[in-house]
CSV table of N, CA and C and ligand atoms in Angstrom, one decimal:
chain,number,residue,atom,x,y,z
A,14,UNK,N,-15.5,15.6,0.6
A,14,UNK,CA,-15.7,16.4,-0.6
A,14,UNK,C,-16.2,17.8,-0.2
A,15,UNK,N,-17.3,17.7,0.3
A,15,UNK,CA,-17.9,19.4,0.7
A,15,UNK,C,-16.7,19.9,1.8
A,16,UNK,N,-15.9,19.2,2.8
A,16,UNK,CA,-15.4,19.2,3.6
A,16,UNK,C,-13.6,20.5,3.2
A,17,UNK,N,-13.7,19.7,2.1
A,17,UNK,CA,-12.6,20.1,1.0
A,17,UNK,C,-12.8,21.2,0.4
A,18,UNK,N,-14.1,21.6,-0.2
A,18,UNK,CA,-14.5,22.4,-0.8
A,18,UNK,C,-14.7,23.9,0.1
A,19,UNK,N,-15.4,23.5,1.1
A,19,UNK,CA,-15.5,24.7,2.3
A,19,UNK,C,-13.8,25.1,2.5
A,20,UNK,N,-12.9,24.1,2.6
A,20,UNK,CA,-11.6,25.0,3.0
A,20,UNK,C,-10.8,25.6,2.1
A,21,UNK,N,-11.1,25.3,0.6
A,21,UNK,CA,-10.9,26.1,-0.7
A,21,UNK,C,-11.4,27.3,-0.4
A,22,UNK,N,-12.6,27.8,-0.2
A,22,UNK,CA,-13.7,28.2,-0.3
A,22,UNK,C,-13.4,29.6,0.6
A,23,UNK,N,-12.8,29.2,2.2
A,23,UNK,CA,-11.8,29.7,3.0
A,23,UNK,C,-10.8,30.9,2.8
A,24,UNK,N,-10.2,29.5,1.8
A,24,UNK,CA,-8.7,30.1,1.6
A,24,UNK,C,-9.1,31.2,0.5
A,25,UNK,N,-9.6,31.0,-0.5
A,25,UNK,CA,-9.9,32.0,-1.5
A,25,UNK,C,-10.5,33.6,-1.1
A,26,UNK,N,-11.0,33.5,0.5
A,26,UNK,CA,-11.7,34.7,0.8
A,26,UNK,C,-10.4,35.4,1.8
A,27,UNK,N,-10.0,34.7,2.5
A,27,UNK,CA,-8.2,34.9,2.9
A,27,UNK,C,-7.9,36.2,2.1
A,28,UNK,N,-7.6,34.9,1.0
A,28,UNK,CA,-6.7,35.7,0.1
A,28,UNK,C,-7.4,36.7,-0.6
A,29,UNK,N,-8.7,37.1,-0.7
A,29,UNK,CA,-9.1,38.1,-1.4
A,29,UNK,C,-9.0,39.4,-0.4
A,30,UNK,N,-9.1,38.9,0.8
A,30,UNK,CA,-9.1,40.3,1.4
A,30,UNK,C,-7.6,41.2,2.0
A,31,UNK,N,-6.9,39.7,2.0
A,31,UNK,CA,-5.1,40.0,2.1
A,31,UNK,C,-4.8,40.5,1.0
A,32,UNK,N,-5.0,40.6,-0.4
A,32,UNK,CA,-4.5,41.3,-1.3
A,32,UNK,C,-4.2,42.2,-1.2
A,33,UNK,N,-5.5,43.3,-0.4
A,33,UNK,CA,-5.3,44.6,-0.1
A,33,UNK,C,-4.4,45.4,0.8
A,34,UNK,N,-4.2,44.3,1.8
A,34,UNK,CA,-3.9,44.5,3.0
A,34,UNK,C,-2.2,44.6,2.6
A,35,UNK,N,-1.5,43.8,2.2
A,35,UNK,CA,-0.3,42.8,1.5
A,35,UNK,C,0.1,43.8,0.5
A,36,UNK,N,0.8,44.7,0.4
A,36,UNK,CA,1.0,45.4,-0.9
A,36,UNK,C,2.8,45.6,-0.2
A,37,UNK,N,3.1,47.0,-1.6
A,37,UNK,CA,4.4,47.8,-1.8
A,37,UNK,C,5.2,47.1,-0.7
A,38,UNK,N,6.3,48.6,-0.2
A,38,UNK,CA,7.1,48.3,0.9
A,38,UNK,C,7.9,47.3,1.1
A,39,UNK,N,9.2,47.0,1.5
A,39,UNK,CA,10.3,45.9,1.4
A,39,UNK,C,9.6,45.5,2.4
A,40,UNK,N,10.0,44.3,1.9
A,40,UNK,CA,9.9,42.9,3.3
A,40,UNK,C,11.1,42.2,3.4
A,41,UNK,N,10.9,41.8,5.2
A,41,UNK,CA,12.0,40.9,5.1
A,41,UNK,C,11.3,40.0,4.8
A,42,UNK,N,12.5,39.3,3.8
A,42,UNK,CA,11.9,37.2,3.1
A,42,UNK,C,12.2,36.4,4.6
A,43,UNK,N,12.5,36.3,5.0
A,43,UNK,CA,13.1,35.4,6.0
A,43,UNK,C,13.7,34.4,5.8
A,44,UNK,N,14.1,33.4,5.9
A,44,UNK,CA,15.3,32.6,5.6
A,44,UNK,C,14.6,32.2,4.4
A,45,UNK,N,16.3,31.4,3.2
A,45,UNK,CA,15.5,30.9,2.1
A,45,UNK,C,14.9,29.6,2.2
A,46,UNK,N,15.5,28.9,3.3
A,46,UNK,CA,15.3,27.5,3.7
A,46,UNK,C,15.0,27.2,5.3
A,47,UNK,N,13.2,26.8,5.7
A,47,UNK,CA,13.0,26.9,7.1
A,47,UNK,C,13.1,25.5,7.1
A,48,UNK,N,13.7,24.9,8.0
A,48,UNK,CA,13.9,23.4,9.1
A,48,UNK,C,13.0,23.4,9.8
A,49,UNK,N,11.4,22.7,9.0
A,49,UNK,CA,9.9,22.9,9.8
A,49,UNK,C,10.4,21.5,10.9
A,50,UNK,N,10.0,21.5,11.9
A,50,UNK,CA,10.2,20.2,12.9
A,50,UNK,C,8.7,19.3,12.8
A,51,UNK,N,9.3,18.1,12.7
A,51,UNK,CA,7.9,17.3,12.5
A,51,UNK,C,8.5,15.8,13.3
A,52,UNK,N,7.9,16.3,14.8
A,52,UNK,CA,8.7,15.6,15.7
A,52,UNK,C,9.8,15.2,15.4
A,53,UNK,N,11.0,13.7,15.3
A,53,UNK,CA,12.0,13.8,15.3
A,53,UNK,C,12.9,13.6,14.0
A,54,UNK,N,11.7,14.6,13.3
A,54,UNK,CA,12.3,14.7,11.5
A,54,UNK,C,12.2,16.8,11.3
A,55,UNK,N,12.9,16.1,10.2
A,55,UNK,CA,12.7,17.8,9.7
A,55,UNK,C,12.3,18.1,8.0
A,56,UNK,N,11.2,18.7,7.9
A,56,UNK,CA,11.1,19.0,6.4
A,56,UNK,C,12.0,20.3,6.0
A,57,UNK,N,12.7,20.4,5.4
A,57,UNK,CA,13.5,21.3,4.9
A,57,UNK,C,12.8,22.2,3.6
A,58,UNK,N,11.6,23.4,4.1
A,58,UNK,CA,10.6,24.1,3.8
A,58,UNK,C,11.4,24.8,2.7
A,59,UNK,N,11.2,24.9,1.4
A,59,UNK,CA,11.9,26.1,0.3
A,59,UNK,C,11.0,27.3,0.6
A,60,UNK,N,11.5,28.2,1.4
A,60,UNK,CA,10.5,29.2,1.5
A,60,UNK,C,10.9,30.0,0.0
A,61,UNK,N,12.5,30.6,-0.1
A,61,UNK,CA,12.3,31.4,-1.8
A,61,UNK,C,11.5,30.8,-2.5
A,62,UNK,N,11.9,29.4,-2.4
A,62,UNK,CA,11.1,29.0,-4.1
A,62,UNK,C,9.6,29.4,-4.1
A,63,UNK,N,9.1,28.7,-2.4
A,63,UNK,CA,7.7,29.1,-2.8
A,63,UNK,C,7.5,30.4,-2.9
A,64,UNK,N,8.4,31.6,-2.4
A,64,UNK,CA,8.0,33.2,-2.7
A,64,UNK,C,7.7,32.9,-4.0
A,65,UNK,N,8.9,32.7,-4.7
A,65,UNK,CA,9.2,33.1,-6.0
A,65,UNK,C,7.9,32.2,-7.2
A,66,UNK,N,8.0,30.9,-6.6
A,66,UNK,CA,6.5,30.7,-7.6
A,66,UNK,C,5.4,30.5,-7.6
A,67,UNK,N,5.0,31.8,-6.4
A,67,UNK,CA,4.0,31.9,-6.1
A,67,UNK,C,3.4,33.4,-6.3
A,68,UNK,N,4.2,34.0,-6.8
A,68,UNK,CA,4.5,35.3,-7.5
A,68,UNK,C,4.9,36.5,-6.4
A,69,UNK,N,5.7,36.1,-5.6
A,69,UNK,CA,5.7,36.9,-4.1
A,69,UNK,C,4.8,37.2,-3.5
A,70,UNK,N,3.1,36.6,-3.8
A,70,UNK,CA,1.8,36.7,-2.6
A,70,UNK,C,2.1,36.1,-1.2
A,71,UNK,N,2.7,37.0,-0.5
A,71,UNK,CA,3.3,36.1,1.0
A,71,UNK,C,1.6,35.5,1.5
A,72,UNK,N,1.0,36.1,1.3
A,72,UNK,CA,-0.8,36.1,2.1
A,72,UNK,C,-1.2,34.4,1.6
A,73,UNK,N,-0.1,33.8,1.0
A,73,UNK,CA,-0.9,32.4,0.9
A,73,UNK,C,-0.5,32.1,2.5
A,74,UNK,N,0.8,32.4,2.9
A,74,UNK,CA,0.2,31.6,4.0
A,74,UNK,C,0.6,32.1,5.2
A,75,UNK,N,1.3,34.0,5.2
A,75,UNK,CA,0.8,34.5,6.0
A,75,UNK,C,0.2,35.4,6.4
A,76,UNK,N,-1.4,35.8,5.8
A,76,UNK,CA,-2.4,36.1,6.4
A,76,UNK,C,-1.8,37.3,6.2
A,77,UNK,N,-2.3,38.2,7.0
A,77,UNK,CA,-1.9,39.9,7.2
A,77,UNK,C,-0.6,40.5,7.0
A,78,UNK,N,-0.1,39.8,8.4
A,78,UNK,CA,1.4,40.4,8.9
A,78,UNK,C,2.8,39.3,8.2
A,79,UNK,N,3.6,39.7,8.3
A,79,UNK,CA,4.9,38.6,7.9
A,79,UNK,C,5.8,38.7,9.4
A,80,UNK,N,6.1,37.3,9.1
A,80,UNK,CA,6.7,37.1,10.3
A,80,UNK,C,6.2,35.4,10.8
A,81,UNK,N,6.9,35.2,12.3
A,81,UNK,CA,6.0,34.0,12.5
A,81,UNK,C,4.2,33.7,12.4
A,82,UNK,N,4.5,32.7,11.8
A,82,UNK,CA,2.3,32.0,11.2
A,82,UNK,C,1.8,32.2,13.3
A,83,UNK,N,0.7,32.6,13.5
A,83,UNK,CA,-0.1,31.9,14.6
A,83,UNK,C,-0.5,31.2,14.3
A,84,UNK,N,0.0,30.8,15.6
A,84,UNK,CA,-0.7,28.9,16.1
A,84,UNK,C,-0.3,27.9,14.8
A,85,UNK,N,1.3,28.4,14.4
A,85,UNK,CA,2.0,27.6,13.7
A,85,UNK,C,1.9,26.0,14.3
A,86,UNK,N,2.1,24.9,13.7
A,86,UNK,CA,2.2,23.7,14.1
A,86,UNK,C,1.5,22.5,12.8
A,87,UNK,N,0.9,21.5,13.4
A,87,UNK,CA,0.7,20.5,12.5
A,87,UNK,C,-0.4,20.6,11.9
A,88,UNK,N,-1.5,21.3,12.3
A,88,UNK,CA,-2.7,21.4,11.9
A,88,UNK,C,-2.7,22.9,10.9
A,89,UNK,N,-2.4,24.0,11.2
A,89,UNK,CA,-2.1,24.6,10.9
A,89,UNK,C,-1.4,24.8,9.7
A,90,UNK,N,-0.2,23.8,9.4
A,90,UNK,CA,0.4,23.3,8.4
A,90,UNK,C,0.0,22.4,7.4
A,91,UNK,N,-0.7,21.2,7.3
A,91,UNK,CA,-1.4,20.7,6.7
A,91,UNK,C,-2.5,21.4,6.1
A,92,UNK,N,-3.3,22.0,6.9
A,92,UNK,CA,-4.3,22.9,6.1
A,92,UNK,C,-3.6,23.9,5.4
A,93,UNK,N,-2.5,24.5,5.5
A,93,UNK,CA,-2.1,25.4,4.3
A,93,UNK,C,-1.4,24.9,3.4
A,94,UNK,N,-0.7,24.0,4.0
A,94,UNK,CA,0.3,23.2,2.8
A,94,UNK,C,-0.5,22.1,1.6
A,95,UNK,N,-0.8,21.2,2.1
A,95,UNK,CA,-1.5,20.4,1.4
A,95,UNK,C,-2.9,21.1,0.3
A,96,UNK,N,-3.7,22.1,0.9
A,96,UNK,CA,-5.0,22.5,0.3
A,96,UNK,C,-4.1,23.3,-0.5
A,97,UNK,N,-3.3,24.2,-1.0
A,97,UNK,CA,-2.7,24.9,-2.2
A,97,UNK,C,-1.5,23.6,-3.2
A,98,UNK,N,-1.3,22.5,-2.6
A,98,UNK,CA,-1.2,21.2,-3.6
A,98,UNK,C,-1.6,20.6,-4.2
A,99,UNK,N,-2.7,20.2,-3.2
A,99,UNK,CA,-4.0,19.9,-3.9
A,99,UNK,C,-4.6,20.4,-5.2
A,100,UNK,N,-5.2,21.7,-4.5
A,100,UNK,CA,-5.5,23.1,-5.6
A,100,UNK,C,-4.6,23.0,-7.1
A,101,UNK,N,-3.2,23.3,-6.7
A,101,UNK,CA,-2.5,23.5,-7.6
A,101,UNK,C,-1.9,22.3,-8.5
A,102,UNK,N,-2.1,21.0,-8.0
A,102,UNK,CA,-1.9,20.0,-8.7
A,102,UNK,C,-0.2,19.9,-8.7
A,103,UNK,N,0.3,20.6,-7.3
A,103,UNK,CA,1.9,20.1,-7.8
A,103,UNK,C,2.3,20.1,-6.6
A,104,UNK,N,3.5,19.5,-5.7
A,104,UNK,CA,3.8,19.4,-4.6
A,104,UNK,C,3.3,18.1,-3.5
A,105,UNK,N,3.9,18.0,-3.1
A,105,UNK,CA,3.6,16.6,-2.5
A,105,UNK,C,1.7,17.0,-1.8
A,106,UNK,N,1.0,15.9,-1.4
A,106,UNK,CA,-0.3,15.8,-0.8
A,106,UNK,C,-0.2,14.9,-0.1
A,107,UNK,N,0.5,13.9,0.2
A,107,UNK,CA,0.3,12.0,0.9
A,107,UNK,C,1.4,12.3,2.0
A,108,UNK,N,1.2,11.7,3.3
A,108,UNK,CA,1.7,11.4,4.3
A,108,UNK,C,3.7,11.3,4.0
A,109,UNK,N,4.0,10.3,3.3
A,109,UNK,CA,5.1,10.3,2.8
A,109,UNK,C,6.0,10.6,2.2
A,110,UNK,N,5.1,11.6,1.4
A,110,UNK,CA,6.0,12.5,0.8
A,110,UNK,C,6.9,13.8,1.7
A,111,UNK,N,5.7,14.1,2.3
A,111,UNK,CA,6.2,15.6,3.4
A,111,UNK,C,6.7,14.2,4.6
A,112,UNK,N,6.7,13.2,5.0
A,112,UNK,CA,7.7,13.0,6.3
A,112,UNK,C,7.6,11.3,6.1
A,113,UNK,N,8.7,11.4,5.2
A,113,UNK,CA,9.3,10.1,4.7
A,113,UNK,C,9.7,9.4,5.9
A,114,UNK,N,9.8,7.9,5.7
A,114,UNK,CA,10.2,7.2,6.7
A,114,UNK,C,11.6,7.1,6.9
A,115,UNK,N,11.8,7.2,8.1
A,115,UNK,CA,13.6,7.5,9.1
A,115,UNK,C,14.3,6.0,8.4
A,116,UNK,N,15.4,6.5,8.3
A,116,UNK,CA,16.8,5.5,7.7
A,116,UNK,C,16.9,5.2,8.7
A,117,UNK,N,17.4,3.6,8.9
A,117,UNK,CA,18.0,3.2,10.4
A,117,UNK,C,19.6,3.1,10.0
A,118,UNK,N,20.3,3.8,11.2
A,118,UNK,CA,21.9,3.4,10.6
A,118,UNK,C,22.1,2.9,11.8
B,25,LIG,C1,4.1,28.7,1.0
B,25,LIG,C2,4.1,29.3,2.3
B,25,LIG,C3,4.9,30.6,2.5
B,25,LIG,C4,4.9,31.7,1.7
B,25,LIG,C5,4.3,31.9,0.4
B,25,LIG,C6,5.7,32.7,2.4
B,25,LIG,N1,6.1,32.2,3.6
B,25,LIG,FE1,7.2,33.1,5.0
B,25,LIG,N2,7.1,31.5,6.3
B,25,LIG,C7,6.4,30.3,6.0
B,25,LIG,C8,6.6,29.4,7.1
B,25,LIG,C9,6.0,28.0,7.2
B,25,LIG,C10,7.3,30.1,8.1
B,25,LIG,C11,7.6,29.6,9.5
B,25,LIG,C12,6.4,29.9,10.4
B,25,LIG,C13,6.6,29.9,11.9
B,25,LIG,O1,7.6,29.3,12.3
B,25,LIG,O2,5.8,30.4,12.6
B,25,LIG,C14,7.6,31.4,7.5
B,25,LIG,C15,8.3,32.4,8.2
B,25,LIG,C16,8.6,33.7,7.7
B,25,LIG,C17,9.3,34.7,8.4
B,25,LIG,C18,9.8,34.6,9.9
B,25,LIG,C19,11.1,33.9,10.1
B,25,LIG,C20,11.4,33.8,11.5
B,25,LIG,O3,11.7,32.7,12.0
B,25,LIG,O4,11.2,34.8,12.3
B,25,LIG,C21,9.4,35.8,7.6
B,25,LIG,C22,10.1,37.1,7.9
B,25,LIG,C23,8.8,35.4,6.4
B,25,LIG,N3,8.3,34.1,6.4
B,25,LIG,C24,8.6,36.3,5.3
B,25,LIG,C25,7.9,36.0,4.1
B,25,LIG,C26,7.7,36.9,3.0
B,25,LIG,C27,8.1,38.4,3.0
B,25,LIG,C28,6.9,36.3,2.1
B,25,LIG,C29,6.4,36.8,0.8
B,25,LIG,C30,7.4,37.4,-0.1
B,25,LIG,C31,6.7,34.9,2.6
B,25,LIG,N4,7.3,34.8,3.8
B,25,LIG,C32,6.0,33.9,1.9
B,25,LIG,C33,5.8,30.0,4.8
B,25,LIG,C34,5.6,30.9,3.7
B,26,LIG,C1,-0.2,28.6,-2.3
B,26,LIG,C2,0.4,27.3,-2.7
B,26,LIG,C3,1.4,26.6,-1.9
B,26,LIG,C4,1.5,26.5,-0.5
B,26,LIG,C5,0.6,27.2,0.5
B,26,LIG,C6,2.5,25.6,-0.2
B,26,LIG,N1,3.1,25.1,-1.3
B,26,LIG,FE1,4.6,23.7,-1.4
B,26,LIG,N2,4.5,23.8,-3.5
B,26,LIG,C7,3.7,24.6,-4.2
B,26,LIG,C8,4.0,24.4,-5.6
B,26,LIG,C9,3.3,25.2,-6.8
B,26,LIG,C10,5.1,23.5,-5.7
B,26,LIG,C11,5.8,23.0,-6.9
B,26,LIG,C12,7.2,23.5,-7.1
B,26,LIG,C13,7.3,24.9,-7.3
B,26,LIG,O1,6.7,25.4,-8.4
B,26,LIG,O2,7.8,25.7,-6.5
B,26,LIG,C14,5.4,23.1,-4.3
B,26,LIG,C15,6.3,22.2,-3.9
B,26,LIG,C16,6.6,21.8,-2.7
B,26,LIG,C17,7.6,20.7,-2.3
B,26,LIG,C18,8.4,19.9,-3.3
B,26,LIG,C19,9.9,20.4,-3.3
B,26,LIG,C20,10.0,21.8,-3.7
B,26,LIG,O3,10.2,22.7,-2.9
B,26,LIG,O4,9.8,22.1,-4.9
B,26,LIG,C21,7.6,20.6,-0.9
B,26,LIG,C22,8.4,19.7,-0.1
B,26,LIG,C23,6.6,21.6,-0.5
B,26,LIG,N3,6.0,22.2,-1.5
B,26,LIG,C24,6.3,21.8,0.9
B,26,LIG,C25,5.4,22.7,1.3
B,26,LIG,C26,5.1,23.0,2.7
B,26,LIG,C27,5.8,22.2,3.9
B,26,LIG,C28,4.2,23.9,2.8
B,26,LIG,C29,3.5,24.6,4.0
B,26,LIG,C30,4.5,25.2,4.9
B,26,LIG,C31,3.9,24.3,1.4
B,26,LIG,N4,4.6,23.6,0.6
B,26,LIG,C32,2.9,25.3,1.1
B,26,LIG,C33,2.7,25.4,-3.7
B,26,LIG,C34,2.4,25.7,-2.4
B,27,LIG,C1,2.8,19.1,2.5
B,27,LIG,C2,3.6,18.4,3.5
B,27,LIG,C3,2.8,17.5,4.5
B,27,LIG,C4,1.9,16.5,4.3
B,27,LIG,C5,1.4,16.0,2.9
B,27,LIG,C6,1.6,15.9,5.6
B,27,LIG,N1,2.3,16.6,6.5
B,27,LIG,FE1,2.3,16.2,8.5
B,27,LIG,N2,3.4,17.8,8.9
B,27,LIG,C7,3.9,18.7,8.0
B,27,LIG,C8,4.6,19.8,8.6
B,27,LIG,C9,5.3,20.9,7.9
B,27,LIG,C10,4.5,19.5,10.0
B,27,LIG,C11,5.1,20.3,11.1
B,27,LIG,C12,4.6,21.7,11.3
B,27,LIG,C13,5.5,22.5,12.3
B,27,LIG,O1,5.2,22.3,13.5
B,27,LIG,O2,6.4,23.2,11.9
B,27,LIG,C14,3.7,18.3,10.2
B,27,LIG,C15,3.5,17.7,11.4
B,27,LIG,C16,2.9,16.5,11.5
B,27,LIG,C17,2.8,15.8,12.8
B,27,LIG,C18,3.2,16.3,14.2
B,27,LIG,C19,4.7,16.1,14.3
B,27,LIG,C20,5.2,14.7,14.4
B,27,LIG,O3,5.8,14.2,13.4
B,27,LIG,O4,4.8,14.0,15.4
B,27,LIG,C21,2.2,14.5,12.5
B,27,LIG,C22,1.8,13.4,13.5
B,27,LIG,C23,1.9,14.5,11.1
B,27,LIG,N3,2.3,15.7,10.5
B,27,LIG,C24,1.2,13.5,10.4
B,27,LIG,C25,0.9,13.5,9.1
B,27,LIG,C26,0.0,12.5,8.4
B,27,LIG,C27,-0.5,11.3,9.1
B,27,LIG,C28,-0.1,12.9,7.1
B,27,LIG,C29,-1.0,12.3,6.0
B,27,LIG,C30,-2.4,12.2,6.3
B,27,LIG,C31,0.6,14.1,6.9
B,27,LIG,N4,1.2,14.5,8.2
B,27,LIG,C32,0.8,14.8,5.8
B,27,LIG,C33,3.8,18.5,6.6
B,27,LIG,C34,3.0,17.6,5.9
């Protein structure tokens, strides 16, 4: 619980200070659809959608600059993805949802 709350807590100061930083000026979006690797699966990331219904704040999840995340990977991922699901009450949160169990053919 406090655990949870401290990385709300985090992210909200993130983003208060990226607001300013994050303005005007074209950006490149970068692909509409990233193929995140999650060992020998793939989540197939909607990056537009999340631009787009997230109101184009790229600073949820990257920080300053656009372009590749630092120290992109699993941890990294979970703490941004899951804590704004959570938060927002929409999007998968549980193990299974982000990396369903492999079909055997
Ligand atoms: C909900 C999360 C999220 C949001 C919001 C988001 N992105 Fe991304 N973006 C990602 C992820 C995840 C990657 C891949 C990170 C990596 O591989 O290091 C990425 C990668 C990129 C890349 C690099 C592509 C490459 O492979 O070089 C660009 C450019 C980019 N995003 C632009 C944007 C812009 C511009 C916005 C805002 C309009 C935005 N993104 C909003 C998650 C997001
Ligand atoms: C700042 C908030 C936020 C962040 C960060 C975020 N998401 Fe989401 N995500 C949402 C919302 C809101 C939805 C509900 C659908 C919508 O409105 O786009 C969603 C939906 C999804 C879905 C359901 C299918 C879809 O695209 O609609 C998947 C899968 C998903 N997110 C994966 C991710 C992954 C992977 C990351 C981290 C790279 C991530 N999300 C980061 C807000 C976020
Ligand atoms: C919102 C989606 C999401 C949820 C929920 C989620 N993960 Fe992940 N996970 C990812 C993404 C995205 C990556 C890969 C990030 C990258 O390197 O691009 C990942 C990577 C991993 C990896 C490392 C790659 C691999 O498959 O070996 C493991 C292990 C993992 N997750 C386990 C879990 C477990 C256990 C849970 C539940 C407690 C969980 N994940 C919940 C999105 C999610």
């Amino acid at each position: 619980m406090m655990k949870r709350l401290v990385l709300v807590l985090g992210l909200l100061s993130i983003a208060a200070v990226s607001a300013a930083a994050v303005t005007t000026a074209p950006k490149d979006p970068g692909p509409e659809i990233i193929r995140l690797k999650m060992g020998d699966m793939e989540l197939p990331f909607q990056h537009w959608k999340h631009q787009k219904s997230l109101n184009q704040e790229c600073y949820h999840c990257h920080n300053t600059k656009i372009g590749k995340i630092d120290r992109w990977g699993k941890d990294t991922a979970h703490k941004v993805c899951i804590a704004c699901h959570e938060l927002e009450d929409k999007g998968p949160t549980t193990c299974l949802q982000c990396h369903p169990k492999k079909t055997k053919s």
